[in-house]
Tab-separated table of N, CA and C in Angstrom:
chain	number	residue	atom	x	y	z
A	317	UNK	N	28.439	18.505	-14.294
A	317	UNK	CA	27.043	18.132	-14.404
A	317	UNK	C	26.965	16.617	-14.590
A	318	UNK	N	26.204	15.752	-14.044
A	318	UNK	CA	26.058	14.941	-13.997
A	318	UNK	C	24.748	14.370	-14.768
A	319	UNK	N	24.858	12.914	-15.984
A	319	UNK	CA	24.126	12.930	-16.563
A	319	UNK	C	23.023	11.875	-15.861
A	320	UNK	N	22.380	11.871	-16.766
A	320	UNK	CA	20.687	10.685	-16.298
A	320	UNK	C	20.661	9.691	-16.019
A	321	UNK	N	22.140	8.712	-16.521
A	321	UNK	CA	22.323	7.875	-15.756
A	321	UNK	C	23.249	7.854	-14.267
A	322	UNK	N	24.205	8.583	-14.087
A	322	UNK	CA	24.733	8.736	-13.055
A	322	UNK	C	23.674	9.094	-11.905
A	323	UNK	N	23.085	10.033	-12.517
A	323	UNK	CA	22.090	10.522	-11.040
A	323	UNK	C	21.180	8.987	-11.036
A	324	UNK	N	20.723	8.525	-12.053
A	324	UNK	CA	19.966	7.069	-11.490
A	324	UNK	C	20.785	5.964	-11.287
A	325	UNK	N	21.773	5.529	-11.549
A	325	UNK	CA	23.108	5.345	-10.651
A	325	UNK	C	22.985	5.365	-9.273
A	326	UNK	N	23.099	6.275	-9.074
A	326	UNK	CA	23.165	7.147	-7.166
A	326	UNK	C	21.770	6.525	-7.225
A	327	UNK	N	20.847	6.978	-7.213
A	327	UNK	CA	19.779	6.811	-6.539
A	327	UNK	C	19.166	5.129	-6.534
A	328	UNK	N	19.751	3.985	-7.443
A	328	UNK	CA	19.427	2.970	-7.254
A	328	UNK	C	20.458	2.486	-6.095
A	329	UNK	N	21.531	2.620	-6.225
A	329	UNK	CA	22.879	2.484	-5.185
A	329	UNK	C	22.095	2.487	-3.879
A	330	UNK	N	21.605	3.919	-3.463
A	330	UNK	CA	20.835	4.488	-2.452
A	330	UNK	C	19.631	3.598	-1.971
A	331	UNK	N	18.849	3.512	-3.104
A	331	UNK	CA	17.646	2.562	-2.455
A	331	UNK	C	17.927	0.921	-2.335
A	332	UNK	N	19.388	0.075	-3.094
A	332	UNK	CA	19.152	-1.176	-2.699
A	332	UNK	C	20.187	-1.088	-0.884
A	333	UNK	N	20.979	-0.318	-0.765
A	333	UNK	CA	21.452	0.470	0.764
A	333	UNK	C	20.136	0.259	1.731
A	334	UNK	N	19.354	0.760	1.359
A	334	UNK	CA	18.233	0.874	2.408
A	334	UNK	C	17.057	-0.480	2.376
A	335	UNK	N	17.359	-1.287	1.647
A	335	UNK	CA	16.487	-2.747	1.607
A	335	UNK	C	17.675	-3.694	2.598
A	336	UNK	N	18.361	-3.616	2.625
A	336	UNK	CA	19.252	-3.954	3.540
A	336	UNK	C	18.921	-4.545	5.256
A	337	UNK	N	17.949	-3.324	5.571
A	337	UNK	CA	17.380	-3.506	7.052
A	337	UNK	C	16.413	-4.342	7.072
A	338	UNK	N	16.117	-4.869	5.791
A	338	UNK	CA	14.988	-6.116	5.556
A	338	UNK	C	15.235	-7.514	6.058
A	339	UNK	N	16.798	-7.781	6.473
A	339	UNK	CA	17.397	-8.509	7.053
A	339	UNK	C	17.544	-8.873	8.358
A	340	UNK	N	17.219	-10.783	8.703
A	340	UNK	CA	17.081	-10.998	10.256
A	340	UNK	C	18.634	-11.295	10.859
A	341	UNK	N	18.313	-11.213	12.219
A	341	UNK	CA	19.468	-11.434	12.462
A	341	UNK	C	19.274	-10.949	14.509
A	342	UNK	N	19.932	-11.852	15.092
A	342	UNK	CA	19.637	-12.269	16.947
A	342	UNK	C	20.205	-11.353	17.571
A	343	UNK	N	21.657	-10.760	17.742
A	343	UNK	CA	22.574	-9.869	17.935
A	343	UNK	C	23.013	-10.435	19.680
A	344	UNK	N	23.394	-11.807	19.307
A	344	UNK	CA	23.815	-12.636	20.083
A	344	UNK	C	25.566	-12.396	19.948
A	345	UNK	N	25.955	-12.179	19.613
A	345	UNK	CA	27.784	-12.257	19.144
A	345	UNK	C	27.984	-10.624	19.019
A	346	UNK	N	29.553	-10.814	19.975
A	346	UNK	CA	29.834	-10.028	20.004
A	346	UNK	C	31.451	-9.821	19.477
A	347	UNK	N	31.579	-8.781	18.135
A	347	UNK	CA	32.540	-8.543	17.564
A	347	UNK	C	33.865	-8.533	18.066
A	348	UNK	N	34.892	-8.485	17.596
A	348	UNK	CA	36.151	-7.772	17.572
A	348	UNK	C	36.338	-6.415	18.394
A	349	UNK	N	35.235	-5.498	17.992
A	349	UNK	CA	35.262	-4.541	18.966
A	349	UNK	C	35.137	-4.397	19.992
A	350	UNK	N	34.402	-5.520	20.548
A	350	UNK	CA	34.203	-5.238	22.005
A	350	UNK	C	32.396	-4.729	22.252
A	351	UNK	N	31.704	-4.596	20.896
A	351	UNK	CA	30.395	-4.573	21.501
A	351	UNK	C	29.233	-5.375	20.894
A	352	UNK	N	28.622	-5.730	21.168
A	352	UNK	CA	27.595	-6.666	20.432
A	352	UNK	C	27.180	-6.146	19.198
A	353	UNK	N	27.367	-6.854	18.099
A	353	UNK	CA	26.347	-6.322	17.023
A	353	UNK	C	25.365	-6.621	16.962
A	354	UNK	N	24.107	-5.966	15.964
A	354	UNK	CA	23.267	-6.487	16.242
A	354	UNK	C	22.305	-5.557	14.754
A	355	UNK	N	23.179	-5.866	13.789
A	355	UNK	CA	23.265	-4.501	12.300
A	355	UNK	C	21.288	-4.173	11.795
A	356	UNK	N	21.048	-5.486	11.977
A	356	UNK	CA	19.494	-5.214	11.352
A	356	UNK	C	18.977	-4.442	12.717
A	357	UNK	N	19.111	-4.807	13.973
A	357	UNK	CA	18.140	-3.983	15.079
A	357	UNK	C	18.290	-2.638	14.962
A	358	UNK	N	19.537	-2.383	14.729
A	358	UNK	CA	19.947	-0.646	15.023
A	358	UNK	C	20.041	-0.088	13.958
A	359	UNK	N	20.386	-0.516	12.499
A	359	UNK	CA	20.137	0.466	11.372
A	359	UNK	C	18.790	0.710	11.139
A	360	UNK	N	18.115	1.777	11.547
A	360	UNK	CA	16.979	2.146	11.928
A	360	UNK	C	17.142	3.758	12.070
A	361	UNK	N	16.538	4.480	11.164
A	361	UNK	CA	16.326	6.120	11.750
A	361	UNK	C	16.532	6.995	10.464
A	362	UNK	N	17.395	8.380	10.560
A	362	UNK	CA	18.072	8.814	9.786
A	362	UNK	C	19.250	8.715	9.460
A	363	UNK	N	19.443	8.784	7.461
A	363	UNK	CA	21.114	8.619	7.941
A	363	UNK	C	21.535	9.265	6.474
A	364	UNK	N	22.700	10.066	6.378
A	364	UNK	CA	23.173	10.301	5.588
A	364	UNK	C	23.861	9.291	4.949
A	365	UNK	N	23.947	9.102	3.615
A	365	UNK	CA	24.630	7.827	3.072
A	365	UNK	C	25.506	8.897	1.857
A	366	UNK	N	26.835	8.150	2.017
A	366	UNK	CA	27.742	8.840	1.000
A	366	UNK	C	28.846	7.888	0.417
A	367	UNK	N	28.318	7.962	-0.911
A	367	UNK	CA	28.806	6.921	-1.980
A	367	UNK	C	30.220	7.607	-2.850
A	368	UNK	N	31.318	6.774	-2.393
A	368	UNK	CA	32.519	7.641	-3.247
A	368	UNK	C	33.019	6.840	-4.243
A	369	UNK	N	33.307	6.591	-5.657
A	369	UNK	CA	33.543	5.783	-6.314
A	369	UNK	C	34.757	5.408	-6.186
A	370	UNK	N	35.651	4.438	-6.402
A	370	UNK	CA	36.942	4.063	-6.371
A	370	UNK	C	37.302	3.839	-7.117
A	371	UNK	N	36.863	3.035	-8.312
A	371	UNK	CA	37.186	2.651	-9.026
A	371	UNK	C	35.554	2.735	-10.273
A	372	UNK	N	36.087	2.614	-11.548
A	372	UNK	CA	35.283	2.127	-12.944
A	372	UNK	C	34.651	2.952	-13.443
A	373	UNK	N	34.175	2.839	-14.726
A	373	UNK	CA	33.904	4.018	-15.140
A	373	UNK	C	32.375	4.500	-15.922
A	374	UNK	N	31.785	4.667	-14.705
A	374	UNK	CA	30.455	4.819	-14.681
A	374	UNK	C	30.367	6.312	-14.086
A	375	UNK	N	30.993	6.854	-13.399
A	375	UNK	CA	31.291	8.247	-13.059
A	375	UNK	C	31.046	8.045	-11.568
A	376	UNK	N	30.912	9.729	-10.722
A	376	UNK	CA	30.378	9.548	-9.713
A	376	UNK	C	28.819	9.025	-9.458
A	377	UNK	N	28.712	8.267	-7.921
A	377	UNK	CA	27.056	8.655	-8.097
A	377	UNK	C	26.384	9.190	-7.326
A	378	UNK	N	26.982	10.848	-6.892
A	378	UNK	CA	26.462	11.975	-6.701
A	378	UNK	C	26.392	12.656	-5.480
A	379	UNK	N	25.636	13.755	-5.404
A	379	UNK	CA	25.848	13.775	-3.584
A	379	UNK	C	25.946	13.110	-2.953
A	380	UNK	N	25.834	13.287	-0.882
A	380	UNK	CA	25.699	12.683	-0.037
A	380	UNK	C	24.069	12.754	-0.161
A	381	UNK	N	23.103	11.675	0.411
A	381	UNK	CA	21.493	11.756	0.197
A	381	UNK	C	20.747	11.351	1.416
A	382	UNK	N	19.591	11.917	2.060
A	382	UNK	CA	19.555	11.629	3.507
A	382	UNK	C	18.068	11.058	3.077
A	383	UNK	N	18.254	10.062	3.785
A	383	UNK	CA	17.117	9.449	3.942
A	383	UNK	C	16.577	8.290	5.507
A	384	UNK	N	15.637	7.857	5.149
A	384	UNK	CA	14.993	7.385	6.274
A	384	UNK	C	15.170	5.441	6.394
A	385	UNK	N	15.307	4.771	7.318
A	385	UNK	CA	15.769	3.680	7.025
A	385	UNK	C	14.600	3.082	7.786
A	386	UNK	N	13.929	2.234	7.866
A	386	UNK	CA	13.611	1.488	6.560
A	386	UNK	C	12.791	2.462	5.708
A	387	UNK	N	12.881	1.832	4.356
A	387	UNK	CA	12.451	2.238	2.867
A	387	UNK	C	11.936	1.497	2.566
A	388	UNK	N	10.964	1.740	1.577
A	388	UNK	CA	10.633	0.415	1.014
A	388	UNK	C	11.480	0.186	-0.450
A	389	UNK	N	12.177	1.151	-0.564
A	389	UNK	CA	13.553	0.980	-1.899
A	389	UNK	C	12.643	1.637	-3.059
A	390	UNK	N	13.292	0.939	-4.116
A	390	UNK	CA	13.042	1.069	-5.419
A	390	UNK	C	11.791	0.063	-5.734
A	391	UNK	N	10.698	0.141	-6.633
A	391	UNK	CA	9.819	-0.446	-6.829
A	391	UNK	C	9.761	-1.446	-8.418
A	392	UNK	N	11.724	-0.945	-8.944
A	392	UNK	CA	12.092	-1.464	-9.942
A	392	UNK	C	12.971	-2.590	-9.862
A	393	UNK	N	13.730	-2.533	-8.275
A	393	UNK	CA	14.706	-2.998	-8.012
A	393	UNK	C	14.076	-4.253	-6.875
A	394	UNK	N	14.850	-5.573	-7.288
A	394	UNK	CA	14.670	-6.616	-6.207
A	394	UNK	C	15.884	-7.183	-5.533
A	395	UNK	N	15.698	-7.499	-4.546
A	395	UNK	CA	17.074	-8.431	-3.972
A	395	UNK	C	17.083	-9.759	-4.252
A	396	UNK	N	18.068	-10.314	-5.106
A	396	UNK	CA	18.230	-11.802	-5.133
A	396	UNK	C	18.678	-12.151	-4.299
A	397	UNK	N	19.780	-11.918	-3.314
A	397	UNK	CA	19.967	-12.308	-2.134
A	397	UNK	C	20.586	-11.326	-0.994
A	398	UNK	N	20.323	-11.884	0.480
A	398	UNK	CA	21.094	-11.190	1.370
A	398	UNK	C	21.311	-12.043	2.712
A	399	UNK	N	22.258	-11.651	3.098
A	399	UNK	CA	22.957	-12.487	4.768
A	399	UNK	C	23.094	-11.818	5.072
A	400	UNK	N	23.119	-11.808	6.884
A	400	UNK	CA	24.349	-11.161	7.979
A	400	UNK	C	25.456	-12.378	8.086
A	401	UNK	N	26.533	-11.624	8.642
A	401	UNK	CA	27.500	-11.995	8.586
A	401	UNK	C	27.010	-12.869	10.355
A	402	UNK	N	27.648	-14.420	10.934
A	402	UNK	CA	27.819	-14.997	11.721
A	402	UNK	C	27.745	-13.996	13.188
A	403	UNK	N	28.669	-12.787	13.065
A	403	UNK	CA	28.883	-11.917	14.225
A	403	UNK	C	27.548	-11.348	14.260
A	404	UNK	N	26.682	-10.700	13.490
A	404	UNK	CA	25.736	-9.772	12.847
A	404	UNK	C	26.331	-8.573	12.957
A	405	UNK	N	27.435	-8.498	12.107
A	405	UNK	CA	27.983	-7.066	12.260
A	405	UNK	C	27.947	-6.521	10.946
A	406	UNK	N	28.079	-7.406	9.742
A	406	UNK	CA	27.988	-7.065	8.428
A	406	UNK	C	26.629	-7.777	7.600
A	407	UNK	N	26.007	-6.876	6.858
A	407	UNK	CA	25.017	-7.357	6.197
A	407	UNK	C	25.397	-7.223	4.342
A	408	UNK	N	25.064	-7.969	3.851
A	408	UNK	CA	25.287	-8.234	2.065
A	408	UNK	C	24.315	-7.948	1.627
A	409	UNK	N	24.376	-7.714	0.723
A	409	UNK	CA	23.055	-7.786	-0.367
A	409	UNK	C	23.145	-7.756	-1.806
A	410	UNK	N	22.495	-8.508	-2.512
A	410	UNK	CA	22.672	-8.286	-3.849
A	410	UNK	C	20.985	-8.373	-4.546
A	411	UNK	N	21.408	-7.326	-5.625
A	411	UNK	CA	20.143	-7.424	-6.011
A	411	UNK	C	20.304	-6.596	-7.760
A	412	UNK	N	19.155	-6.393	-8.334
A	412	UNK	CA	19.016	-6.320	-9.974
A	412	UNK	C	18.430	-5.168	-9.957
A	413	UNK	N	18.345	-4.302	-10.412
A	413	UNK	CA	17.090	-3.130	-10.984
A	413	UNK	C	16.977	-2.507	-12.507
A	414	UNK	N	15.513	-3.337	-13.013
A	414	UNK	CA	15.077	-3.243	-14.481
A	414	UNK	C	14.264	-1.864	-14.663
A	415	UNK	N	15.247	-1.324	-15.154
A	415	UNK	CA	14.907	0.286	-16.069
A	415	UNK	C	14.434	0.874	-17.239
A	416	UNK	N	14.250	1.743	-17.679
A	416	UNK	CA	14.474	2.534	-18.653
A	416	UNK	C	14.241	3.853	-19.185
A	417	UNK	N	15.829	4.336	-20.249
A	417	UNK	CA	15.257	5.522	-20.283
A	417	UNK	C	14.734	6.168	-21.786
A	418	UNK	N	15.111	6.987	-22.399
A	418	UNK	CA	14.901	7.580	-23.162
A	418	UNK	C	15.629	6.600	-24.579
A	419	UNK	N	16.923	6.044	-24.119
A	419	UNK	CA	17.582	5.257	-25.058
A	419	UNK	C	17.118	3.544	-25.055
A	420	UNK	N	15.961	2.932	-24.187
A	420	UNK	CA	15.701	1.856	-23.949
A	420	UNK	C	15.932	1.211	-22.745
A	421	UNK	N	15.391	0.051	-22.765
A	421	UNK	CA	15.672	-0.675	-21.347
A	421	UNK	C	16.980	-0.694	-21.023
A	422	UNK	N	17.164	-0.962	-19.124
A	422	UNK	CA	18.910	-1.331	-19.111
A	422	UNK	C	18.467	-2.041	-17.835
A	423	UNK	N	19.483	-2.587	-17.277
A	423	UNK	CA	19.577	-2.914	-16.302
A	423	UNK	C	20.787	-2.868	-15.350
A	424	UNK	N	20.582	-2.559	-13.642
A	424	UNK	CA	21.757	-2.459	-13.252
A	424	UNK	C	22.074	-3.829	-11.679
A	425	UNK	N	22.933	-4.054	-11.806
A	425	UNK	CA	23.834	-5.105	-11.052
A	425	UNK	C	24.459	-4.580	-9.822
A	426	UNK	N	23.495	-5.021	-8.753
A	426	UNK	CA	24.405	-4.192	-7.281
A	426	UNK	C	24.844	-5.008	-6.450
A	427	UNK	N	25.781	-5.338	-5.911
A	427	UNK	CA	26.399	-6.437	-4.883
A	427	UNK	C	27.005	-4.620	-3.950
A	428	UNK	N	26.617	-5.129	-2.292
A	428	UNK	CA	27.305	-4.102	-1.268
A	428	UNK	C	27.437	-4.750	-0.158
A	429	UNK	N	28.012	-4.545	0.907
A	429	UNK	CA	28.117	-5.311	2.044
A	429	UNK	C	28.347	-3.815	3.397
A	430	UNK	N	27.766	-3.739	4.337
A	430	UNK	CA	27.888	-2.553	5.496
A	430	UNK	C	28.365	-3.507	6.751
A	431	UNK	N	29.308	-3.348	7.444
A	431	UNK	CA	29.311	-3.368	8.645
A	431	UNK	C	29.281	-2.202	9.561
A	432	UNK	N	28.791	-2.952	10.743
A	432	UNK	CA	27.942	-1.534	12.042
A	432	UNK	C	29.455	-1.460	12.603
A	433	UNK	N	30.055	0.102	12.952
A	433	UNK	CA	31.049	0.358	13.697
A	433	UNK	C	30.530	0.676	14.983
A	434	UNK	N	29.938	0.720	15.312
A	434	UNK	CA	29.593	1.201	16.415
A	434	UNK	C	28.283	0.707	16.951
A	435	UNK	N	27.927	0.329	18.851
A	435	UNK	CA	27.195	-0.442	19.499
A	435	UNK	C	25.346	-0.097	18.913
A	436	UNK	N	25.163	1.041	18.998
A	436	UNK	CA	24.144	2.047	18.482
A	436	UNK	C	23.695	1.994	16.781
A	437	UNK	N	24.800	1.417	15.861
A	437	UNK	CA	24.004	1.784	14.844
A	437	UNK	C	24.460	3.116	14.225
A	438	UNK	N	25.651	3.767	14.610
A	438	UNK	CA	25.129	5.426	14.333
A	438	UNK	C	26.181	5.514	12.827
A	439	UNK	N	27.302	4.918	12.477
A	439	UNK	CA	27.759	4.810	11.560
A	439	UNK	C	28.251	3.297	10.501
A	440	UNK	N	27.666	3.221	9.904
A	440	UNK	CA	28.005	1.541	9.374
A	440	UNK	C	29.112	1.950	7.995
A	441	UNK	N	30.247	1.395	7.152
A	441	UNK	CA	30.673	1.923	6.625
A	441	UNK	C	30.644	0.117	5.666
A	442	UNK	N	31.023	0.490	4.225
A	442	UNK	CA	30.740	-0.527	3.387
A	442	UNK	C	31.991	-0.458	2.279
A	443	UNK	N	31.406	-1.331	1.126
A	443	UNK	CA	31.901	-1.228	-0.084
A	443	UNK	C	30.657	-1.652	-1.439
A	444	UNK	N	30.628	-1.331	-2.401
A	444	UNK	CA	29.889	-1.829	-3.003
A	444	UNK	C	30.329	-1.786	-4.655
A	445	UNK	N	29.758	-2.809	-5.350
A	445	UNK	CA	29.671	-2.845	-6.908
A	445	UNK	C	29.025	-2.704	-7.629
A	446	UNK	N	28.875	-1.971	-8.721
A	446	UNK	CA	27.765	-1.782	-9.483
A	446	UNK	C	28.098	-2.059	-11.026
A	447	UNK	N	27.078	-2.855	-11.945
A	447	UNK	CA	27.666	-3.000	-13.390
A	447	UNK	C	26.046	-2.478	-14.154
A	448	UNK	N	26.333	-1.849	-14.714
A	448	UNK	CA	25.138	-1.023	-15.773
A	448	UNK	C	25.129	-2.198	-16.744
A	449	UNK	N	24.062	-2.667	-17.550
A	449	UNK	CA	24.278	-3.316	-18.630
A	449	UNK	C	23.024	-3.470	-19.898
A	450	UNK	N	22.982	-3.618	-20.888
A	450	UNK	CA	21.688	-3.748	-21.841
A	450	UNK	C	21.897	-4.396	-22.691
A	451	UNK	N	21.196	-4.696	-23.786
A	451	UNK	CA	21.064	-6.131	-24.387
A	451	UNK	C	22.353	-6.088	-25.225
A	452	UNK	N	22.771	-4.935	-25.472
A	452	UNK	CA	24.264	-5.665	-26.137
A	452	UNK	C	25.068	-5.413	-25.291
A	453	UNK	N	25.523	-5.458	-23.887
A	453	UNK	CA	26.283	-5.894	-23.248
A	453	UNK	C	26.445	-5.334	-21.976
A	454	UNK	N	27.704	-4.730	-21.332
A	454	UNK	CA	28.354	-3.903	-20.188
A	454	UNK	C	28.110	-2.386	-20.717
A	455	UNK	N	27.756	-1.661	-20.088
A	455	UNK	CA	27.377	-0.375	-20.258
A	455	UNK	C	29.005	0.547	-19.474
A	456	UNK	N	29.039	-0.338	-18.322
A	456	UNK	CA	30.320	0.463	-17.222
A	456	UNK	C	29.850	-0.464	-15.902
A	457	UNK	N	31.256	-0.074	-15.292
A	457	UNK	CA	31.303	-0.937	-14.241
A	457	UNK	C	31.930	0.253	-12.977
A	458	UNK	N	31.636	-0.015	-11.792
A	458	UNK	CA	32.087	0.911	-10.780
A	458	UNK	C	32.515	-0.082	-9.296
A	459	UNK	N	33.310	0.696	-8.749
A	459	UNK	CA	33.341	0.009	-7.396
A	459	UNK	C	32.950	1.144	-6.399
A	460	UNK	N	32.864	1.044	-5.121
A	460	UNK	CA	32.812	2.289	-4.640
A	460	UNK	C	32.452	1.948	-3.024
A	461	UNK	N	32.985	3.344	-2.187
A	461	UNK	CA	32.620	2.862	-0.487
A	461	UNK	C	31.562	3.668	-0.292
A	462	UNK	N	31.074	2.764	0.897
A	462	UNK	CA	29.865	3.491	1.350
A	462	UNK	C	30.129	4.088	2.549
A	463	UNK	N	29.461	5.471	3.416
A	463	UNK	CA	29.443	6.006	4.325
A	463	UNK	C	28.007	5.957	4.570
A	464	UNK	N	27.356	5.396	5.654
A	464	UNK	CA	25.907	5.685	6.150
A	464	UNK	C	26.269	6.009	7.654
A	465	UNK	N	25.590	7.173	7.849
A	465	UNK	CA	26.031	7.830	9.207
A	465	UNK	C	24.702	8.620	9.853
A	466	UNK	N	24.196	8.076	10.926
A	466	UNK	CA	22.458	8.591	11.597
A	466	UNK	C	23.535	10.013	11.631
A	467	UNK	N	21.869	10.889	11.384
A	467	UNK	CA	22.249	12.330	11.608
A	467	UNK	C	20.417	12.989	12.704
């Protein structure tokens, strides 16, 4: 069973993932692979996103969760910053989301980065960080990959 913060965990993870497509970018350059990227045009639609932790100890954060891209995210959560990468094959993002629950305010710390595998958009695969924290300090820290895959 998973507790109240893990599941809001996952679900902030999830919505700063999907502010992501908020990002410009020409899709002039063409990768390593052999096909143009072009990450903000084509992450667009449905997509299963599946977050596996790797590391730290904040726990899992939870199912796979399907949602619709663009989002308008979390209405708690902002992005301090985001780029595509030169190719436009990888997009960054970092951003804050001010909470609270039953035990008081917290706040959580998300840095992730997706690159598009494929010409279409249909699977982008990532990594991301997350640090929980409140006024007296680090709550837990996590690392973890991302799977976003149109379904």
């Amino acid at each position: 069973m998973m507790t109240p913060l893990q599941t809001q965990l996952g679900n902030v993870v999830r919505a700063l993932v999907l502010v992501l497509v908020g990002c410009g970018g020409d899709g002039d350059d063409e990768d390593d692979a052999g096909f143009d990227c072009d990450i903000t045009a084509v992450y667009m639609g449905t997509y299963r996103i599946t977050l596996v932790e790797t590391s730290g100890d904040c726990g899992p954060a939870g199912p796979p969760q399907v949602v619709t891209v663009p989002s308008p995210g979390d209405p708690n959560c902002i992005v301090e910053s985001a780029s595509v990468s030169a190719d436009q094959c990888t997009i960054s993002v970092q951003g804050v989301c001010e909470l609270e629950d039953e035990y008081g305010p917290y706040s959580i710390r998300q840095s992730e980065a997706l690159t598009q595998q494929d010409e279409h958009g249909d699977l982008l695969l990532g990594t991301g960080e997350t640090t929980v924290f409140d006024a007296d300090g680090v709550i837990c820290h996590n690392t973890f990959s991302i799977r976003s895959e149109r379904i």
